[in-house]
Short mmCIF file of C-alpha atoms in Angstrom, two decimals:
data_model
loop_
_atom_site.label_atom_id
_atom_site.label_comp_id
_atom_site.label_asym_id
_atom_site.label_seq_id
_atom_site.Cartn_x
_atom_site.Cartn_y
_atom_site.Cartn_z
CA UNK B 23 22.90 38.85 -3.61
CA UNK B 24 24.28 35.05 -4.83
CA UNK B 25 23.84 33.70 -8.73
CA UNK B 26 21.93 30.55 -8.76
CA UNK B 27 22.37 27.72 -11.60
CA UNK B 28 19.20 25.43 -11.80
CA UNK B 29 19.40 22.46 -13.52
CA UNK B 30 16.30 21.19 -15.02
CA UNK B 31 12.83 23.80 -15.53
CA UNK B 32 10.76 20.72 -14.31
CA UNK B 33 7.58 22.09 -11.78
CA UNK B 34 9.59 22.08 -8.41
CA UNK B 35 12.68 23.38 -10.06
CA UNK B 36 11.02 26.60 -11.45
CA UNK B 37 9.02 26.59 -8.45
CA UNK B 38 12.57 26.93 -6.42
CA UNK B 39 13.27 29.57 -8.97
CA UNK B 40 10.79 32.31 -8.60
CA UNK B 41 10.98 32.16 -5.10
CA UNK B 42 15.13 32.72 -5.26
CA UNK B 43 14.31 35.37 -7.57
CA UNK B 44 11.88 37.45 -5.48
CA UNK B 45 14.78 36.67 -2.64
CA UNK B 46 17.11 39.05 -4.70
CA UNK B 47 19.09 36.07 -6.40
CA UNK B 48 20.49 35.75 -9.57
CA UNK B 49 18.81 32.50 -11.18
CA UNK B 50 19.41 31.05 -14.18
CA UNK B 51 17.63 27.72 -15.49
CA UNK B 52 19.76 25.49 -17.45
CA UNK B 53 16.95 23.20 -19.46
CA UNK B 54 18.60 20.05 -21.87
CA UNK B 55 14.88 20.13 -23.80
CA UNK B 56 13.55 22.95 -25.66
CA UNK B 57 10.45 23.56 -23.19
CA UNK B 58 9.91 23.98 -19.65
CA UNK B 59 7.20 21.71 -17.24
CA UNK B 60 8.99 18.66 -17.24
CA UNK B 61 6.29 15.61 -16.78
CA UNK B 62 3.90 18.38 -17.62
CA UNK B 63 3.61 18.25 -21.00
CA UNK B 64 0.79 18.60 -23.86
CA UNK B 65 0.58 16.58 -27.26
CA UNK B 66 -1.16 18.38 -30.31
CA UNK B 67 -2.45 17.31 -33.42
CA UNK B 68 -5.34 18.01 -35.67
CA UNK B 69 -6.85 20.48 -33.50
CA UNK B 70 -6.98 18.13 -30.40
CA UNK B 71 -4.64 18.69 -27.67
CA UNK B 72 -4.07 16.06 -24.69
CA UNK B 73 -2.62 16.07 -21.54
CA UNK B 74 0.32 13.32 -21.15
CA UNK B 75 1.29 14.10 -17.70
CA UNK B 76 -1.16 14.73 -14.64
CA UNK B 77 -4.38 15.09 -15.93
CA UNK B 78 -5.95 16.64 -11.96
CA UNK B 79 -4.43 18.73 -9.36
CA UNK B 80 -4.53 18.16 -5.75
CA UNK B 81 -3.67 20.24 -3.01
CA UNK B 82 -3.96 23.72 -5.02
CA UNK B 83 -3.05 25.86 -1.98
CA UNK B 84 0.79 24.70 -2.40
CA UNK B 85 0.70 26.70 -6.37
CA UNK B 86 -1.88 29.23 -4.44
CA UNK B 87 1.41 30.05 -2.08
CA UNK B 88 3.85 30.11 -4.41
CA UNK B 89 2.21 32.69 -6.93
CA UNK B 90 1.11 34.91 -3.86
CA UNK B 91 5.05 34.59 -2.65
CA UNK B 92 6.18 35.51 -5.89
CA UNK B 93 3.83 38.63 -7.34
CA UNK B 94 0.86 40.50 -6.95
CA UNK B 95 -1.26 38.25 -9.40
CA UNK B 96 -2.88 35.37 -7.50
CA UNK B 97 -3.50 32.08 -9.15
CA UNK B 98 -6.75 32.32 -10.31
CA UNK B 99 -5.71 35.56 -12.18
CA UNK B 100 -2.94 33.55 -14.09
CA UNK B 101 -5.19 30.23 -14.96
CA UNK B 102 -8.77 29.33 -14.74
CA UNK B 103 -8.71 26.55 -12.19
CA UNK B 104 -11.88 24.95 -11.77
CA UNK B 105 -12.88 22.04 -9.06
CA UNK B 106 -13.98 18.63 -10.62
CA UNK B 107 -16.95 17.69 -9.73
CA UNK B 108 -17.97 14.60 -9.33
CA UNK B 109 -14.06 13.48 -8.15
CA UNK B 110 -14.51 10.37 -10.02
CA UNK B 111 -16.55 7.42 -11.12
CA UNK B 112 -15.56 3.95 -10.48
CA UNK B 113 -16.18 0.91 -12.77
CA UNK B 114 -15.41 -2.27 -10.72
CA UNK B 115 -14.35 -5.67 -12.00
CA UNK B 116 -17.91 -7.29 -11.27
CA UNK B 117 -19.38 -4.31 -13.22
CA UNK B 118 -20.45 -2.06 -9.81
CA UNK B 119 -20.42 1.90 -11.09
CA UNK B 120 -19.86 4.40 -8.51
CA UNK B 121 -19.68 7.94 -8.79
CA UNK B 122 -18.15 9.91 -5.69
CA UNK B 123 -18.44 13.75 -5.37
CA UNK B 124 -15.43 16.06 -4.61
CA UNK B 125 -14.37 16.81 -1.26
CA UNK B 126 -17.67 15.63 0.68
CA UNK B 127 -17.04 12.69 3.12
CA UNK B 128 -21.06 12.71 3.90
CA UNK B 129 -21.50 12.65 0.10
CA UNK B 130 -19.03 9.92 -0.73
CA UNK B 131 -20.45 7.43 2.00
CA UNK B 132 -24.45 8.17 0.50
CA UNK B 133 -22.78 7.28 -3.13
CA UNK B 134 -20.76 4.03 -1.92
CA UNK B 135 -23.62 3.23 0.27
CA UNK B 136 -26.20 3.13 -3.17
CA UNK B 137 -23.58 1.46 -5.24
CA UNK B 138 -21.90 -0.77 -3.19
CA UNK B 139 -24.64 -1.92 -0.40
CA UNK B 140 -25.59 -0.36 3.04
CA UNK B 141 -22.87 -0.20 5.32
CA UNK B 142 -20.18 -0.02 2.59
CA UNK B 143 -20.05 3.92 2.70
CA UNK B 144 -19.59 3.69 6.54
CA UNK B 145 -16.79 1.26 6.25
CA UNK B 146 -15.15 4.03 3.82
CA UNK B 147 -15.93 7.16 5.71
CA UNK B 148 -14.53 5.75 8.72
CA UNK B 149 -11.47 5.04 7.16
CA UNK B 150 -10.83 8.46 5.76
CA UNK B 151 -11.74 9.68 9.70
CA UNK B 152 -8.55 7.32 10.59
CA UNK B 153 -6.24 8.51 6.96
CA UNK B 154 -6.87 12.09 8.49
CA UNK B 155 -5.27 11.00 11.81
CA UNK B 156 -2.46 9.66 9.82
CA UNK B 157 -2.36 12.75 7.46
CA UNK B 158 -2.34 15.15 10.63
CA UNK B 159 0.33 13.24 12.05
CA UNK B 160 2.82 13.43 8.90
CA UNK B 161 1.56 16.53 6.88
CA UNK B 162 4.34 18.84 8.19
CA UNK B 163 7.04 16.61 8.18
CA UNK B 164 6.36 14.86 5.13
CA UNK B 165 5.52 18.21 3.07
CA UNK B 166 6.27 21.43 4.79
CA UNK B 167 9.39 20.98 6.64
CA UNK B 168 13.05 19.69 5.28
CA UNK B 169 13.55 16.34 6.19
CA UNK B 170 14.59 15.74 9.60
CA UNK B 171 18.46 14.92 10.00
CA UNK B 172 16.66 11.90 12.48
CA UNK B 173 14.57 10.68 9.75
CA UNK B 174 14.17 7.62 11.49
CA UNK B 175 11.72 8.43 13.55
CA UNK B 176 9.52 8.74 10.50
CA UNK B 177 10.83 5.30 9.27
CA UNK B 178 9.88 3.27 12.43
CA UNK B 179 6.60 4.83 13.33
CA UNK B 180 3.48 3.87 11.37
CA UNK B 181 0.91 6.94 11.78
CA UNK B 182 -1.91 5.34 10.54
CA UNK B 183 -4.26 4.04 13.40
CA UNK B 184 -5.19 0.48 12.66
CA UNK B 185 -8.23 -1.31 13.60
CA UNK B 186 -7.09 -4.23 15.77
CA UNK B 187 -8.33 -6.92 13.50
CA UNK B 188 -8.78 -10.74 15.24
CA UNK B 189 -6.87 -13.13 12.52
CA UNK B 190 -5.67 -16.92 13.37
CA UNK B 191 -6.61 -16.16 17.26
CA UNK B 192 -4.19 -13.20 17.71
CA UNK B 193 -4.88 -9.94 17.44
CA UNK B 194 -3.22 -8.01 14.53
CA UNK B 195 -3.01 -4.33 12.79
CA UNK B 196 -2.69 -3.51 9.49
CA UNK B 197 0.82 -2.61 8.26
CA UNK B 198 0.60 -2.22 4.52
CA UNK B 199 -2.50 -0.50 2.65
CA UNK B 200 -3.91 -4.00 1.02
CA UNK B 201 -4.39 -5.29 4.63
CA UNK B 202 -6.33 -2.38 5.38
CA UNK B 203 -8.72 -2.68 2.34
CA UNK B 204 -8.92 -6.49 3.66
CA UNK B 205 -9.33 -6.31 6.97
CA UNK B 206 -11.24 -2.84 7.84
CA UNK B 207 -12.81 -2.03 4.20
CA UNK B 208 -13.58 -5.79 3.88
CA UNK B 209 -15.05 -5.30 0.30
CA UNK B 210 -12.74 -5.85 -2.98
CA UNK B 211 -14.38 -3.37 -4.18
CA UNK B 212 -13.49 -0.66 -1.77
CA UNK B 213 -9.96 -2.38 -1.46
CA UNK B 214 -10.02 -1.84 -5.45
CA UNK B 215 -11.08 1.95 -4.77
CA UNK B 216 -8.18 2.45 -2.04
CA UNK B 217 -5.31 0.32 -3.73
CA UNK B 218 -5.90 2.87 -6.87
CA UNK B 219 -4.08 5.58 -5.66
CA UNK B 220 -1.42 3.75 -4.74
CA UNK B 221 -1.37 2.09 -8.27
CA UNK B 222 -2.08 5.77 -9.74
CA UNK B 223 1.27 6.74 -8.10
CA UNK B 224 3.56 3.63 -9.14
CA UNK B 225 3.12 1.95 -5.42
CA UNK B 226 2.72 -2.09 -4.43
CA UNK B 227 -0.17 -1.89 -2.39
CA UNK B 228 1.17 -5.04 -1.05
CA UNK B 229 4.16 -3.37 0.31
CA UNK B 230 2.76 0.31 0.76
CA UNK B 231 2.81 1.16 4.27
CA UNK B 232 -0.79 1.61 6.40
CA UNK B 233 0.52 5.49 5.82
CA UNK B 234 0.01 5.60 2.45
CA UNK B 235 -3.91 6.25 3.32
CA UNK B 236 -3.13 9.67 2.93
CA UNK B 237 -3.10 9.53 -0.97
CA UNK B 238 -7.26 9.38 -1.13
CA UNK B 239 -7.17 11.24 1.96
CA UNK B 240 -5.60 14.02 0.29
CA UNK B 241 -8.38 14.01 -2.65
CA UNK B 242 -10.99 13.47 -0.10
CA UNK B 243 -9.82 16.55 2.10
CA UNK B 244 -8.88 19.00 -0.85
CA UNK B 245 -10.41 18.03 -3.88
CA UNK B 246 -9.43 17.52 -6.97
CA UNK B 247 -9.23 20.52 -9.43
CA UNK B 248 -8.41 21.18 -13.35
CA UNK B 249 -6.99 24.04 -15.36
CA UNK B 250 -8.94 24.82 -18.08
CA UNK B 251 -7.04 24.33 -20.84
CA UNK B 252 -5.32 21.52 -20.01
CA UNK B 253 -2.72 20.87 -16.99
CA UNK B 254 -0.50 22.40 -19.24
CA UNK B 255 -1.39 25.94 -18.85
CA UNK B 256 -0.42 25.34 -15.06
CA UNK B 257 3.35 25.13 -16.32
CA UNK B 258 3.08 27.97 -18.64
CA UNK B 259 1.79 30.45 -16.00
CA UNK B 260 4.78 29.32 -13.61
CA UNK B 261 7.41 29.50 -16.37
CA UNK B 262 5.22 33.05 -17.07
CA UNK B 263 5.81 33.74 -13.16
CA UNK B 264 9.48 32.87 -13.27
CA UNK B 265 10.45 35.14 -16.34
CA UNK B 266 8.86 38.31 -14.78
CA UNK B 267 11.03 37.77 -11.53
CA UNK B 268 13.59 38.24 -14.20
CA UNK B 269 14.53 34.36 -14.31
CA UNK B 270 16.95 33.59 -17.56
CA UNK B 271 16.06 30.43 -18.99
CA UNK B 272 18.75 28.37 -21.20
CA UNK B 273 16.89 25.39 -23.45
CA UNK B 274 19.10 23.25 -25.48
CA UNK B 275 21.47 23.19 -22.62
CA UNK B 276 22.30 19.77 -21.15
CA UNK B 277 24.31 20.05 -17.64
CA UNK B 278 27.21 17.11 -17.99
CA UNK B 279 28.77 17.79 -14.64
CA UNK B 280 28.14 19.92 -11.45
CA UNK B 281 31.77 22.27 -11.29
CA UNK B 282 33.36 21.87 -7.62
CA UNK B 283 35.76 24.26 -5.97
CA UNK B 284 37.39 24.27 -2.23
CA UNK B 285 34.73 21.69 -1.47
CA UNK B 286 31.08 23.20 -2.71
CA UNK B 287 29.48 23.52 -6.04
CA UNK B 288 30.75 26.23 -7.70
CA UNK B 289 28.63 26.04 -11.08
CA UNK B 290 27.70 24.12 -14.49
CA UNK B 291 29.79 22.14 -17.17
CA UNK B 292 27.50 21.70 -19.79
CA UNK B 293 27.71 19.66 -22.96
CA UNK B 294 28.81 21.90 -25.48
CA UNK B 295 31.86 22.83 -22.88
CA UNK B 296 30.54 25.97 -21.27
CA UNK B 297 31.38 26.42 -17.62
CA UNK B 298 28.62 28.77 -15.43
CA UNK B 299 29.90 29.79 -12.59
CA UNK B 300 27.47 30.33 -9.62
CA UNK B 301 27.09 30.42 -6.06
CA UNK B 302 24.90 27.93 -5.41
CA UNK B 303 23.35 24.68 -7.63
CA UNK B 304 19.83 23.41 -7.22
CA UNK B 305 18.84 20.62 -9.29
CA UNK B 306 16.88 17.38 -10.23
CA UNK B 307 18.23 14.22 -8.80
CA UNK B 308 21.73 16.21 -8.52
CA UNK B 309 23.47 12.76 -7.97
CA UNK B 310 23.30 11.64 -11.47
CA UNK B 311 25.96 14.17 -12.21
CA UNK B 312 28.58 12.40 -9.66
CA UNK B 313 30.25 14.34 -6.83
CA UNK B 314 26.64 15.43 -5.27
CA UNK B 315 25.77 11.99 -3.87
CA UNK B 316 23.10 12.54 -0.77
CA UNK B 317 25.75 10.97 1.27
CA UNK B 318 26.33 7.41 2.73
CA UNK B 319 23.23 8.06 5.04
CA UNK B 320 20.98 8.73 2.47
CA UNK B 321 17.22 7.41 2.42
CA UNK B 322 14.78 7.01 -0.68
CA UNK B 323 14.34 5.69 -4.37
CA UNK B 324 17.81 7.18 -5.71
CA UNK B 325 18.20 4.42 -8.48
CA UNK B 326 15.06 5.33 -10.32
CA UNK B 327 15.19 2.57 -12.80
CA UNK B 328 13.18 0.47 -10.31
CA UNK B 329 10.21 2.70 -10.20
CA UNK B 330 7.30 2.12 -12.42
CA UNK B 331 6.00 4.35 -15.45
CA UNK B 332 3.23 4.86 -17.19
CA UNK B 333 1.73 4.57 -21.06
CA UNK B 334 -0.56 7.42 -21.81
CA UNK B 335 -3.00 6.42 -24.56
CA UNK B 336 -4.12 10.08 -26.24
CA UNK B 337 -7.45 9.26 -27.71
CA UNK B 338 -8.57 11.38 -31.08
CA UNK B 339 -12.28 10.72 -31.38
CA UNK B 340 -15.54 11.11 -33.55
CA UNK B 341 -18.38 12.40 -32.00
CA UNK B 342 -19.04 14.70 -28.94
CA UNK B 343 -18.72 14.16 -25.29
CA UNK B 344 -21.91 13.12 -23.57
CA UNK B 345 -23.73 15.74 -21.27
CA UNK B 346 -22.89 14.14 -18.06
CA UNK B 347 -20.00 12.77 -18.70
CA UNK B 348 -17.37 12.36 -15.52
CA UNK B 349 -13.75 14.05 -15.78
CA UNK B 350 -12.26 10.98 -14.77
CA UNK B 351 -13.29 7.36 -14.70
CA UNK B 352 -11.02 4.64 -13.16
CA UNK B 353 -11.88 1.20 -15.01
CA UNK B 354 -10.36 -1.45 -12.08
CA UNK B 355 -8.90 -4.35 -13.20
CA UNK B 356 -10.85 -7.36 -12.91
CA UNK B 357 -7.80 -9.60 -11.68
CA UNK B 358 -6.20 -8.33 -9.01
CA UNK B 359 -2.96 -10.30 -8.42
CA UNK B 360 -2.51 -10.19 -11.98
CA UNK B 361 -2.19 -7.13 -12.56
CA UNK B 362 0.40 -6.63 -9.60
CA UNK B 363 2.75 -8.78 -11.53
CA UNK B 364 3.96 -5.15 -13.00
CA UNK B 365 5.96 -4.80 -9.83
CA UNK B 366 7.63 -8.01 -11.20
CA UNK B 367 8.08 -6.51 -14.62
CA UNK B 368 5.29 -7.71 -16.50
CA UNK B 369 2.60 -5.37 -18.12
CA UNK B 370 -0.64 -6.48 -17.03
CA UNK B 371 -2.86 -8.46 -19.26
CA UNK B 372 -5.99 -6.49 -18.13
CA UNK B 373 -5.06 -3.01 -16.21
CA UNK B 374 -6.66 -0.63 -13.94
CA UNK B 375 -7.03 2.79 -16.65
CA UNK B 376 -7.74 5.99 -15.93
CA UNK B 377 -9.60 7.71 -18.19
CA UNK B 378 -9.81 11.52 -18.37
CA UNK B 379 -12.72 13.32 -20.50
CA UNK B 380 -12.12 16.96 -19.60
CA UNK B 381 -15.47 18.89 -20.42
CA UNK B 382 -12.76 21.65 -22.36
CA UNK B 383 -13.46 23.38 -26.14
CA UNK B 384 -9.62 24.01 -26.25
CA UNK B 385 -8.78 20.34 -26.19
CA UNK B 386 -11.08 19.18 -28.90
CA UNK B 387 -11.48 21.32 -32.85
CA UNK B 388 -14.96 20.92 -32.29
CA UNK B 389 -18.01 19.66 -30.41
CA UNK B 390 -18.18 16.79 -33.46
CA UNK B 391 -14.98 15.94 -31.39
CA UNK B 392 -13.28 14.30 -28.02
CA UNK B 393 -10.12 14.41 -26.73
CA UNK B 394 -9.89 11.17 -24.40
CA UNK B 395 -6.60 10.69 -22.52
CA UNK B 396 -5.72 6.83 -20.99
CA UNK B 397 -3.17 6.26 -18.14
CA UNK B 398 -1.99 3.04 -17.08
CA UNK B 399 0.96 1.88 -14.35
CA UNK B 400 3.55 -0.44 -16.14
CA UNK B 401 7.03 -1.31 -15.63
CA UNK B 402 9.60 1.07 -16.38
CA UNK B 403 12.28 0.86 -19.18
CA UNK B 404 14.44 -1.00 -16.08
CA UNK B 405 12.31 -4.12 -15.93
CA UNK B 406 10.19 -4.04 -19.47
CA UNK B 407 11.76 -2.92 -23.31
CA UNK B 408 9.15 -0.04 -24.55
CA UNK B 409 11.41 0.02 -27.75
CA UNK B 410 10.43 -3.63 -28.50
CA UNK B 411 7.89 -3.88 -32.15
CA UNK B 412 4.91 -3.87 -30.99
CA UNK B 413 5.40 -3.51 -27.08
CA UNK B 414 3.85 -0.20 -26.73
CA UNK B 415 0.46 -0.57 -29.32
CA UNK B 416 0.22 -4.37 -27.22
CA UNK B 417 -0.28 -2.52 -24.12
CA UNK B 418 -2.47 0.41 -25.62
CA UNK B 419 -4.81 -2.34 -26.85
CA UNK B 420 -5.11 -3.75 -23.65
CA UNK B 421 -6.17 -0.25 -22.33
CA UNK B 422 -8.21 0.67 -24.87
CA UNK B 423 -10.68 -2.76 -24.34
CA UNK B 424 -10.66 -1.79 -20.81
CA UNK B 425 -11.68 1.70 -21.09
CA UNK B 426 -14.71 0.25 -23.09
CA UNK B 427 -16.10 -0.88 -19.98
CA UNK B 428 -16.66 3.06 -19.37
CA UNK B 429 -16.82 4.22 -22.81
CA UNK B 430 -18.87 1.84 -25.00
CA UNK B 431 -17.84 2.16 -29.08
CA UNK B 432 -14.56 3.49 -27.99
CA UNK B 433 -12.73 1.59 -31.05
CA UNK B 434 -15.15 2.57 -33.37
CA UNK B 435 -15.06 6.45 -32.33
CA UNK B 436 -11.23 6.85 -32.41
CA UNK B 437 -9.90 8.46 -35.56
CA UNK B 438 -6.23 8.03 -34.37
CA UNK B 439 -4.38 7.86 -31.37
CA UNK B 440 -0.84 8.45 -29.82
CA UNK B 441 1.07 5.93 -27.65
CA UNK B 442 3.62 7.02 -24.97
CA UNK B 443 5.54 5.15 -22.93
CA UNK B 444 8.50 5.10 -20.65
CA UNK B 445 10.81 5.99 -23.33
CA UNK B 446 8.80 9.36 -23.71
CA UNK B 447 9.05 10.09 -19.84
CA UNK B 448 12.89 9.62 -19.62
CA UNK B 449 13.15 11.87 -22.68
CA UNK B 450 11.29 14.63 -21.48
CA UNK B 451 12.11 14.49 -17.72
CA UNK B 452 15.73 12.92 -17.75
CA UNK B 453 13.99 10.23 -15.38
CA UNK B 454 16.09 7.00 -15.53
CA UNK B 455 14.22 4.31 -17.44
CA UNK B 456 11.56 6.64 -17.51
CA UNK B 457 10.16 5.94 -13.87
CA UNK B 458 7.76 8.40 -12.51
CA UNK B 459 8.26 9.38 -8.51
CA UNK B 460 6.01 8.62 -5.56
CA UNK B 461 5.45 11.02 -2.63
CA UNK B 462 7.29 10.79 0.31
CA UNK B 463 5.72 8.57 3.06
CA UNK B 464 6.08 7.41 6.83
CA UNK B 465 7.19 3.93 7.95
CA UNK B 466 7.96 1.50 5.84
CA UNK B 467 11.50 1.57 7.44
CA UNK B 468 12.36 4.62 5.10
CA UNK B 469 12.11 2.95 1.82
CA UNK B 470 9.52 5.79 0.50
CA UNK B 471 11.35 8.72 2.20
CA UNK B 472 13.11 10.77 -0.83
CA UNK B 473 17.08 12.04 -0.17
CA UNK B 474 17.07 15.58 1.93
CA UNK B 475 17.04 18.70 -0.11
CA UNK B 476 20.43 19.42 0.97
CA UNK B 477 23.49 17.12 -0.31
CA UNK B 478 26.77 15.83 0.94
CA UNK B 479 28.23 18.86 -1.21
CA UNK B 480 27.68 22.02 0.20
CA UNK B 481 25.78 24.60 -2.01
CA UNK B 482 24.46 21.78 -4.36
CA UNK B 483 20.53 21.48 -3.42
CA UNK B 484 18.41 18.84 -4.68
CA UNK B 485 14.67 19.60 -6.05
CA UNK B 486 11.56 17.88 -7.93
CA UNK B 487 10.08 14.50 -7.67
CA UNK B 488 12.91 12.59 -6.66
CA UNK B 489 14.05 14.33 -3.51
CA UNK B 490 12.14 15.31 -0.32
CA UNK B 491 9.16 15.23 -0.08
CA UNK B 492 8.55 13.19 -3.56
CA UNK B 493 6.65 12.80 -6.81
CA UNK B 494 3.44 14.70 -7.44
CA UNK B 495 2.53 18.30 -8.38
CA UNK B 496 1.73 19.32 -4.63
CA UNK B 497 5.21 18.08 -3.92
CA UNK B 498 6.95 19.27 -6.57
CA UNK B 499 5.88 23.12 -5.78
CA UNK B 500 6.53 22.15 -1.71
CA UNK B 501 10.30 21.07 -2.71
CA UNK B 502 10.88 24.12 -4.22
CA UNK B 503 9.51 26.15 -1.34
CA UNK B 504 11.77 23.94 0.66
CA UNK B 505 14.96 24.36 -1.47
CA UNK B 506 14.41 28.18 -1.59
CA UNK B 507 14.38 28.54 2.17
CA UNK B 508 17.18 26.33 3.20
CA UNK B 509 19.06 28.97 0.34
CA UNK B 510 17.63 32.02 1.68
CA UNK B 511 17.21 31.04 5.11
CA UNK B 512 20.07 28.94 5.99
CA UNK B 513 20.39 25.55 7.30
CA UNK B 514 18.23 26.61 10.12
CA UNK B 515 15.01 26.76 8.27
CA UNK B 516 11.72 24.52 9.64
CA UNK B 517 9.37 25.15 7.07
CA UNK B 518 6.36 27.22 5.95
CA UNK B 519 4.47 27.96 9.53
#
């Protein structure tokens, strides 16, 4: 079988490598850093450990499928995968507090009715029914199939079945996530709950299409999961599966160029002058290297600098984690419009903050201490100078102040903190300016579709968050499956059945 060179050891790239190796190819991965996992990293100090990338796993079936297709040991034999319950606690701007159960529409309806008043839960439950319809319409083309050559069909059709709404003597239908919140949910707290899912992926709810309703539905329908020992354990397990399938890894190997021969990809040129011959090349955003652009008809956010990034604050706390503490708490911004200035390049003064407090002894030195991670969406390095003196700490201070609404006495309990900005994201993942890719979404004239996995250069394929089907752990795993299918079965591959 063929020789395949893979650029990068991110989750999507490793998913592709494992599948291709099982199909009989000789696969070698070239990673410019000294480790694997892409954004799925861990920071450790003084007996504390922190996930600095995704803190939870939606749609674990994608990774279960990878392990089933690449070996005898299932995912659960390689990691301790647990369902998080409750799914999340939400602290709203007015001080209202709602705790939502995991993967239970009826439970969410009851919890929201009790927290926000009668009728709130029913409106949210009805929204989830409509979001399911959008999911059913887009699941295959946006997650399980290669990007259609006629992708404009996805770009032009809005799959979310908006409710007719009379406004200024006209009947209108919600076309954006913000309009769903205002016209269908009709409660600023429910709107904040809805929009927080978009913000978590760096999407502006004012311009994100109504199709983005699939993001909260994904969490609701399939639950949110955690890997004991930290989410980095998922990366370890995938790396070990690759090694078991005889995938070769070369760390500290920076790729400078895709080698072309006779009009197709023929290998890699490394920074140290080494030339690697290959029959096929798979890479994360391979157009960065020139010559392998998606083509003039490409779609999606190829220019990564315009995509928002994240600030992550790792907090080492004295004092144990109180019993009954939610794994994740979302503290909503008190001024929604001021927060959305981040899409104009200004870090918000009072951001929405995700507070992760896993009940995991592996992440703390003992039960008299606690490991906490705060995350907020911010402008990438293309729009904000994160290297300026005090820039990172200023935003971290605001995040800690916001998190204290959910964790009283947080500052007094803090032994030390580690602040990570889009600068670290850029160094660890290679993403330009530290942007974080969002999942592919229908409608919006194709603005939120990503370039197809096949490129304009024969033999060169894109994998990972900057290619179809976009960012997020489930999407990374599925991109690996799509690329492997296209290479093994050819351009006629139509996805998993």
